[in-house]
Tab-separated table of C-alpha atoms and ligand atoms in Angstrom:
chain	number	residue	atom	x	y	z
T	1	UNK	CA	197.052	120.178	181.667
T	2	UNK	CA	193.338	120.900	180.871
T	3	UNK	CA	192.354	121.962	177.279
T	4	UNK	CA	190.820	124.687	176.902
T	5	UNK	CA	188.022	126.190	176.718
T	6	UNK	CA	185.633	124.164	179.137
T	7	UNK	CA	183.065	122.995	176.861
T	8	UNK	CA	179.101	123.329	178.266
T	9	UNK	CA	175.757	123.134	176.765
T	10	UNK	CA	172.410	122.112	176.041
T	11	UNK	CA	171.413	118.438	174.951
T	12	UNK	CA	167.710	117.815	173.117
T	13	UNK	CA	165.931	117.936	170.389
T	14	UNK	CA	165.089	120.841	169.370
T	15	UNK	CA	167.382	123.402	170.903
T	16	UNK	CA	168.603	125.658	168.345
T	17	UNK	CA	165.398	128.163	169.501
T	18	UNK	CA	167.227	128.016	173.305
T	19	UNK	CA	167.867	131.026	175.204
T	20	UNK	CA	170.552	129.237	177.099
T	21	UNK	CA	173.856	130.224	175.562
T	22	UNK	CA	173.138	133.999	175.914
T	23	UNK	CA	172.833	133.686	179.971
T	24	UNK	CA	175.911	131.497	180.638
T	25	UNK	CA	178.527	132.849	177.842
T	26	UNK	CA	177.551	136.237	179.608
T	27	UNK	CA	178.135	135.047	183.233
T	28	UNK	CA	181.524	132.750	181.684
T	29	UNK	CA	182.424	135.908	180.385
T	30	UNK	CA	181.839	138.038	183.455
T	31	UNK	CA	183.609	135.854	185.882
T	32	UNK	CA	186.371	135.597	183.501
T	33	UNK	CA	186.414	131.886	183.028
T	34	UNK	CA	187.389	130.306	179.852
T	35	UNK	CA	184.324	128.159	179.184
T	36	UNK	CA	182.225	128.779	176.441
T	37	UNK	CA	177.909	127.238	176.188
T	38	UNK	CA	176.618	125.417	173.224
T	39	UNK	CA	174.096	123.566	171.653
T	40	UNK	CA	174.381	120.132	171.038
T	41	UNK	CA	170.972	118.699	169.212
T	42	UNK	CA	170.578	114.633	169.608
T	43	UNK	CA	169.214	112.376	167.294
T	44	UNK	CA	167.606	109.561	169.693
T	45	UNK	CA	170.423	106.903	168.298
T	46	UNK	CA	173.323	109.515	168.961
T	47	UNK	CA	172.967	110.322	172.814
T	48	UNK	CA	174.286	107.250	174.588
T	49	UNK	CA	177.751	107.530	172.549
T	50	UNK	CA	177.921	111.528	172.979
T	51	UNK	CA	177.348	110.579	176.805
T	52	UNK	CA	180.106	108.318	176.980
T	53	UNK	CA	182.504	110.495	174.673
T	54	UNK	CA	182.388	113.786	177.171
T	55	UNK	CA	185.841	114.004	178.389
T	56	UNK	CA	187.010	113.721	174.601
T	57	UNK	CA	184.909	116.846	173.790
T	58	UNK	CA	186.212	119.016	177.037
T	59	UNK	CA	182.877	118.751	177.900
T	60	UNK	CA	182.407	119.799	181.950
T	61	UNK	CA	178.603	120.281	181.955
T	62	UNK	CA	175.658	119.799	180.112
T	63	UNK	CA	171.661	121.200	180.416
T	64	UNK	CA	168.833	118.294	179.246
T	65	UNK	CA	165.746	119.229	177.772
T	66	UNK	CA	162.954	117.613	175.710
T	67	UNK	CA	162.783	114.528	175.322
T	68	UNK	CA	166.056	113.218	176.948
T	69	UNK	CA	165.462	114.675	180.698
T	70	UNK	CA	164.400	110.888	181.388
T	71	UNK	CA	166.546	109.308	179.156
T	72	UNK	CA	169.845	110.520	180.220
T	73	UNK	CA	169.267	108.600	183.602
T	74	UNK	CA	170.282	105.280	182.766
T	75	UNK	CA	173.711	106.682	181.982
T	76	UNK	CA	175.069	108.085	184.943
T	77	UNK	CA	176.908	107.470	187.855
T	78	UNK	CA	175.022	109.578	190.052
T	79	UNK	CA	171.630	111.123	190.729
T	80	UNK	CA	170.875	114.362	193.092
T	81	UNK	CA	168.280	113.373	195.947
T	82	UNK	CA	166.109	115.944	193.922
T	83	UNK	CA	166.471	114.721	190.636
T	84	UNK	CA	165.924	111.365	192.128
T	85	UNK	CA	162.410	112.458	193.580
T	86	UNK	CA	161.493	113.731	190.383
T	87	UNK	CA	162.389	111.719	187.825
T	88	UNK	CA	163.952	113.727	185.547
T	89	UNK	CA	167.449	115.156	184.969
T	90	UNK	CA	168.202	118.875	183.821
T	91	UNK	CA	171.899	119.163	184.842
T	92	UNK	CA	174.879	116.950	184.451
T	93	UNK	CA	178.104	117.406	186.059
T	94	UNK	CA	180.813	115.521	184.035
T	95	UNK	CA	184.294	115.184	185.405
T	96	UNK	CA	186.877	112.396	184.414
T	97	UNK	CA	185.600	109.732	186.077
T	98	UNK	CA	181.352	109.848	186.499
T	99	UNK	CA	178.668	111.836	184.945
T	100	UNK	CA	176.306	113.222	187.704
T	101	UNK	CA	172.449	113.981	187.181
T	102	UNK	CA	170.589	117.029	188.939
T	103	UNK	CA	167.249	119.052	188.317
T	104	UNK	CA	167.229	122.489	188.773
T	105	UNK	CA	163.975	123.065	186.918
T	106	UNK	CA	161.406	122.580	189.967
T	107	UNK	CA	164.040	125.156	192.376
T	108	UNK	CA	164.501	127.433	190.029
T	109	UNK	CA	160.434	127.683	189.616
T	110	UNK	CA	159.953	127.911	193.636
T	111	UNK	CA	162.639	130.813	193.893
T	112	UNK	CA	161.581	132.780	191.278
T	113	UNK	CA	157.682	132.126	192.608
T	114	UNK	CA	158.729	132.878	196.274
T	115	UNK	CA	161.459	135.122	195.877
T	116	UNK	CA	161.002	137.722	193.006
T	117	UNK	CA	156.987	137.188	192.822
T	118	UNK	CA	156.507	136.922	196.566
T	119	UNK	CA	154.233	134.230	196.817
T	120	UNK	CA	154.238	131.882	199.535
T	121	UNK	CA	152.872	128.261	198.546
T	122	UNK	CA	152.288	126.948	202.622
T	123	UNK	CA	148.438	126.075	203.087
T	124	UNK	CA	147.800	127.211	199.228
T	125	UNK	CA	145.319	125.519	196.397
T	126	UNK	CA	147.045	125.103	193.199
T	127	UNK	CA	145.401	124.024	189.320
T	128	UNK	CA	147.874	123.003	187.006
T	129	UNK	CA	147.852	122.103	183.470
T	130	UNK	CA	150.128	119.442	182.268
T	131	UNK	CA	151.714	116.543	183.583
T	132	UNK	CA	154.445	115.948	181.783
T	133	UNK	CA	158.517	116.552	183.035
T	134	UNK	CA	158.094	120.423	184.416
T	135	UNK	CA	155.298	119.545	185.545
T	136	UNK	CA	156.922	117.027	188.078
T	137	UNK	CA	159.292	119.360	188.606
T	138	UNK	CA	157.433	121.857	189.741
T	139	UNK	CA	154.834	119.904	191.638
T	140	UNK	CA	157.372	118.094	193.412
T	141	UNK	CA	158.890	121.621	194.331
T	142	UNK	CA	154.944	123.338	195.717
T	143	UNK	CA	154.735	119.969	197.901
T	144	UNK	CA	157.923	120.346	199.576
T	145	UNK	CA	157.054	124.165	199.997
T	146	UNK	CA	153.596	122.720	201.634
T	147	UNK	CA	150.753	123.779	199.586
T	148	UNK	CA	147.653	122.277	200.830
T	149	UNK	CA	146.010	121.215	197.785
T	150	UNK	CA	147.187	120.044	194.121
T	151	UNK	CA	144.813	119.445	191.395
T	152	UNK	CA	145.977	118.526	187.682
T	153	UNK	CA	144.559	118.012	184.451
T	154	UNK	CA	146.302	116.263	181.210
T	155	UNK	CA	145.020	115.312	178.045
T	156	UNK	CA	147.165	112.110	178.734
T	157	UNK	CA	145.496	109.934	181.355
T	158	UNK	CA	148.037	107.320	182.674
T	159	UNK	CA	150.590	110.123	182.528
T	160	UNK	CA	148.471	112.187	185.114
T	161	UNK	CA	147.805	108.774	186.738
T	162	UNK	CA	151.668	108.335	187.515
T	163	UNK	CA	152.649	111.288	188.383
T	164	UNK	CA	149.320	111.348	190.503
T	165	UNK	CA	150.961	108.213	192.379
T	166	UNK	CA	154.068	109.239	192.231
T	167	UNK	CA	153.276	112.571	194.301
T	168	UNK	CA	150.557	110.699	196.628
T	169	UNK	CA	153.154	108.398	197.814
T	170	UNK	CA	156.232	110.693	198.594
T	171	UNK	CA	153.726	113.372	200.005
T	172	UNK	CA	151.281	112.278	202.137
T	173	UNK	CA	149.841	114.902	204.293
T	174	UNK	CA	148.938	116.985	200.835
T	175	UNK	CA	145.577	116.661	198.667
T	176	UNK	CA	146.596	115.452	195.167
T	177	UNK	CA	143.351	115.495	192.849
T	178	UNK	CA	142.839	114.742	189.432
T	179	UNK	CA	141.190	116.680	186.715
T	180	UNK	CA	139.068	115.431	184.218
T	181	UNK	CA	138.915	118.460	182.313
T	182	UNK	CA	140.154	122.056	182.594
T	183	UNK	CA	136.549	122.803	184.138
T	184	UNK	CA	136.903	120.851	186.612
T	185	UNK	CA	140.299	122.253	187.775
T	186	UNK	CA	138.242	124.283	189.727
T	187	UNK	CA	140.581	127.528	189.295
T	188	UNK	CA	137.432	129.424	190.737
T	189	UNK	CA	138.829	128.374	194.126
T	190	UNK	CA	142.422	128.522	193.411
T	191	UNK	CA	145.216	130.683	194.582
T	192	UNK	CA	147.454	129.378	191.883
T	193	UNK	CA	147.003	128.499	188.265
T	194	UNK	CA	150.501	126.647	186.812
T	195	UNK	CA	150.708	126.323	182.486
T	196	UNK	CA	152.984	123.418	182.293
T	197	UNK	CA	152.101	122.984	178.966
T	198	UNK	CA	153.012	124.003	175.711
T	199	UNK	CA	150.091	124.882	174.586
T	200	UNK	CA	150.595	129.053	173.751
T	201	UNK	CA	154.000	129.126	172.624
T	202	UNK	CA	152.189	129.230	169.090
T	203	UNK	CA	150.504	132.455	167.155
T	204	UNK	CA	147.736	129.490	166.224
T	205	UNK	CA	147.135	127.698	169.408
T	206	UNK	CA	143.935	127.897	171.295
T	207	UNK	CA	143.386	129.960	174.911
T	208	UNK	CA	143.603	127.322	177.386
T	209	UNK	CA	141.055	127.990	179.792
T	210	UNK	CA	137.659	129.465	179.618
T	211	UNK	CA	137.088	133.199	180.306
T	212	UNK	CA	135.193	132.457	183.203
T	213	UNK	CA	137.909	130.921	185.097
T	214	UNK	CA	139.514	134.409	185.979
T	215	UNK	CA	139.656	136.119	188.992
T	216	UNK	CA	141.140	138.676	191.432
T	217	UNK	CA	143.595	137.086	193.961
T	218	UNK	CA	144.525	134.250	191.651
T	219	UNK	CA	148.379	134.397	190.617
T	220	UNK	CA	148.548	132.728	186.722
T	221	UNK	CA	151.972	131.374	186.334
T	222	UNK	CA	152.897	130.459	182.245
T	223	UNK	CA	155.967	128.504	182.248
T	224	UNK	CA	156.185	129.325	178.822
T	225	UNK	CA	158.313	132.498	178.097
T	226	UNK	CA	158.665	133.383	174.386
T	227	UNK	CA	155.989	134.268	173.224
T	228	UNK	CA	156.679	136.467	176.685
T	229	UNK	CA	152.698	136.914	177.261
T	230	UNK	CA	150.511	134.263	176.104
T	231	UNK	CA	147.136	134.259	175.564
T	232	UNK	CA	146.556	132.669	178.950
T	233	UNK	CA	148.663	135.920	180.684
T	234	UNK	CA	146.518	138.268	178.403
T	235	UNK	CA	143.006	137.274	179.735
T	236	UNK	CA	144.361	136.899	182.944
T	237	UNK	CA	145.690	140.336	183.347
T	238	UNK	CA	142.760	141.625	181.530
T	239	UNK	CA	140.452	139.810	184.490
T	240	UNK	CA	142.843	141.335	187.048
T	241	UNK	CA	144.529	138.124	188.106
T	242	UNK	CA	148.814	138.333	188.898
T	243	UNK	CA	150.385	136.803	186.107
T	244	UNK	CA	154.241	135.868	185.190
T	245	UNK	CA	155.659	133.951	182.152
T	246	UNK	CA	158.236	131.337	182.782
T	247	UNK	CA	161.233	133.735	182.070
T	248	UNK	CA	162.172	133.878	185.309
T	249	UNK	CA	162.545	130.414	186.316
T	250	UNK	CA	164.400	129.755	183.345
T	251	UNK	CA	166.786	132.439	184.804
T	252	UNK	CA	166.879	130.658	187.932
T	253	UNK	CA	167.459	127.461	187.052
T	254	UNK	CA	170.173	128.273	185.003
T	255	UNK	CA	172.036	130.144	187.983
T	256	UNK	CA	171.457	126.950	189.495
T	257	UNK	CA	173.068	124.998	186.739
T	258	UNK	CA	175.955	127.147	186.473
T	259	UNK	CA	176.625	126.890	190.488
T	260	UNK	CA	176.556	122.927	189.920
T	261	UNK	CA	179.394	123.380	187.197
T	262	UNK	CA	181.668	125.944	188.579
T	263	UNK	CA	180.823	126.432	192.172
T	264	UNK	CA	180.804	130.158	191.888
T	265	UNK	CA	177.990	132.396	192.513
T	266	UNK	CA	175.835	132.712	188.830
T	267	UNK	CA	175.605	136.684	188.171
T	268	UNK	CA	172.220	136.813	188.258
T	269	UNK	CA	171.425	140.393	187.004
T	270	UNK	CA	173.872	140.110	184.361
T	271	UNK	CA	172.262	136.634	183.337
T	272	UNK	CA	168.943	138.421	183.709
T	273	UNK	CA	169.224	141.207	181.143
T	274	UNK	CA	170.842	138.888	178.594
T	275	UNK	CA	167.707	136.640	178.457
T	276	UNK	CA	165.811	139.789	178.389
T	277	UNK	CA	167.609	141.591	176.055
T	278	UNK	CA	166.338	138.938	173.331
T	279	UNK	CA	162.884	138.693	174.255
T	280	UNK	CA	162.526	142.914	174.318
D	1	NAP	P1	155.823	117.750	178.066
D	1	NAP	O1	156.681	116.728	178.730
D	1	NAP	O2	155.465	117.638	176.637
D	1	NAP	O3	154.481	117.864	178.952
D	1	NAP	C1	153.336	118.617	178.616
D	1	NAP	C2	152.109	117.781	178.875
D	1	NAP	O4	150.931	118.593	178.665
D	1	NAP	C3	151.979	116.601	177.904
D	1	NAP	O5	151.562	115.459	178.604
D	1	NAP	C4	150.922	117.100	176.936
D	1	NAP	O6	150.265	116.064	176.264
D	1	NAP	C5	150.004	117.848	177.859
D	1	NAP	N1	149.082	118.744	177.159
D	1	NAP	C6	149.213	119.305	175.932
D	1	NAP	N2	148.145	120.067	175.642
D	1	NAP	C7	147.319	120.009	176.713
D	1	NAP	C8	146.063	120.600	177.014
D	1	NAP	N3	145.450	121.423	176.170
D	1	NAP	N4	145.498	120.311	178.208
D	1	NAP	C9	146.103	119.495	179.094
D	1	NAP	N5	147.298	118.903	178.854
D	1	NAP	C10	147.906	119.162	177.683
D	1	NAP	O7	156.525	119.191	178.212
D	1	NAP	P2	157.409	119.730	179.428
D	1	NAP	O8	158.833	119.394	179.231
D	1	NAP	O9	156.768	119.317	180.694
D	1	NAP	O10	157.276	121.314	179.186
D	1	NAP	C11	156.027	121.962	179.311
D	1	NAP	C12	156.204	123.462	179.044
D	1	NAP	O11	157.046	124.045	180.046
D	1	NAP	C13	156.872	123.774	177.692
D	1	NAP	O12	156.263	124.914	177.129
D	1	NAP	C14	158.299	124.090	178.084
D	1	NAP	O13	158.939	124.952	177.172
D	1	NAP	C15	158.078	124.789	179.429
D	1	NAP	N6	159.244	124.745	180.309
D	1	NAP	C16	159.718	125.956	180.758
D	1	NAP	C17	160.802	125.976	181.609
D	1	NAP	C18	161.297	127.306	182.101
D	1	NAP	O14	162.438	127.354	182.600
D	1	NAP	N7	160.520	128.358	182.022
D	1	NAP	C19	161.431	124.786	182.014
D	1	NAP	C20	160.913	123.564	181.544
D	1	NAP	C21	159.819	123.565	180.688
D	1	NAP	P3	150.773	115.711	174.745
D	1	NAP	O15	152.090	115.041	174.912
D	1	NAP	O16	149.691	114.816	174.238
D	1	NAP	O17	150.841	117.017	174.006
């Protein structure tokens, strides 16, 4: 007989600041499953033995964030083509006998961007800042949607560099360039500007582009949601660019997650308002 509840939750470090328990306690709740979300934060030295101790903690599922969304691969059994092509895990599956990784981050990004923003990446130019795991995810996700043009910058060379390979060689027909400073971005000529930094989730922390690098017909997409408008979103809006904070994919890649675990459909409006409910 199974124990219950079905344990899921969140695996990093930090996570006590997540947002994640609110959407999937409401949607466990809603669909009247006995499965309850928590938070689980890692020291480095502790992950390997709480990934091999699951089935002793009724644990079905599990989200990965910083800095174990790499580091979790070694362990498991299996790996989603997706997660695969990125690199980086978000979801696990457990059941009794393998652990198996998926991403949801990069098609939770593309479904929010395409579906609730209704922006269509095919033949578009894209600037993005960051290059670190969402931003994989999510430039794996514009390739596959065919933009025309990528270019990145990151205060981290060789990390741009491999992710910069990495994209060149699993999408050919697309223009991958990088940045050697947010100037030369070129967001003048972009129909796309991507934060995948966190750079703005702090009171203190500087804007991230220049004023200048504003303008009508350019969509500004903060992955960052809490603060929900950054400084970034602020000039943006005030320079009449279409902007959107990340709340949304987090939203969808939850639903995502949630599918993966229980293979029911994730509420999503009930999900919705209880992320927004605590950012109001
Ligand atoms: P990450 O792995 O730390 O990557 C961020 C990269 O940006 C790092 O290489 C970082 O370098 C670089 N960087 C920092 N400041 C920069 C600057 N001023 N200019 C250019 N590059 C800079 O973080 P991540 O996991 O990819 O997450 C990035 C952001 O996305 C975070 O705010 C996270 O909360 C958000 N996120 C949101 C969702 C969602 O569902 N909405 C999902 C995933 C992630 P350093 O390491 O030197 O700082």
């Amino acid at each position: 007989m199974t124990p219950s509840p079905k344990i899921f939750g969140l695996i990093g470090y930090p996570v006590k600041h997540s947002l994640s328990p609110l959407m999937h306690n409401a949607a466990f709740k809603a669909l009247n499953l006995d499965a309850r979300y928590g938070l689980f934060e890692l020291k480095p030295q502790e992950l390997e033995n709480f990934l091999k101790s699951l089935s002793q903690k009724n644990i079905y599922g599990l989200n990965v964030t910083i800095p174990y969304k790499e580091q979790v691969i070694p362990f498991l059994d299996r790996l989603s083509a997706q997660a695969g092509l990125i690199g980086a895990v978000n979801t696990i599956r457990a059941s009794q006998d393998k652990l198996e990784g998926f991403n949801t981050d990069g098609e939770g990004f593309l479904k929010h961007l395409t579906q609730d923003l209704g922006f269509s990446p095919e033949g578009k130019t894209v600037s993005l800042i960051g290059a670190g795991g969402a931003a994989k995810a999510v430039t794996v996700y514009l390739a596959k949607a065919g933009v025309k043009r990528v270019t990145i910058y990151d205060t981290q060379e060789e990390k741009l560099k491999d992710l910069l390979a990495h994209l060149k060689l699993n999408f050919k027909e697309i223009e991958f360039n990088q940045a050697h400073s947010i100037e030369g971005l070129n967001i003048n000529n972009s129909d796309l500007l991507v934060n995948a930094t966190s750079v703005g989730m702090k009171e203190s922390d500087p804007l991230i582009v220049s004023e200048g690098q504003m303008h009508r017909g350019l969509l500004v997409y903060d992955l960052i949601y809490n603060p929900k408008e950054t400084k970034l979103l602020k000039l943006a809006k005030e320079k009449g660019a279409l902007v959107s904070n990340g709340l949304g994919m987090l939203l969808y890649q939850g639903m995502l997650s949630f599918e993966i675990w229980t293979g029911e459909i994730a509420p999503k409006e009930l999900m919705r308002k209880a992320l927004e409910e605590k950012l109001c």
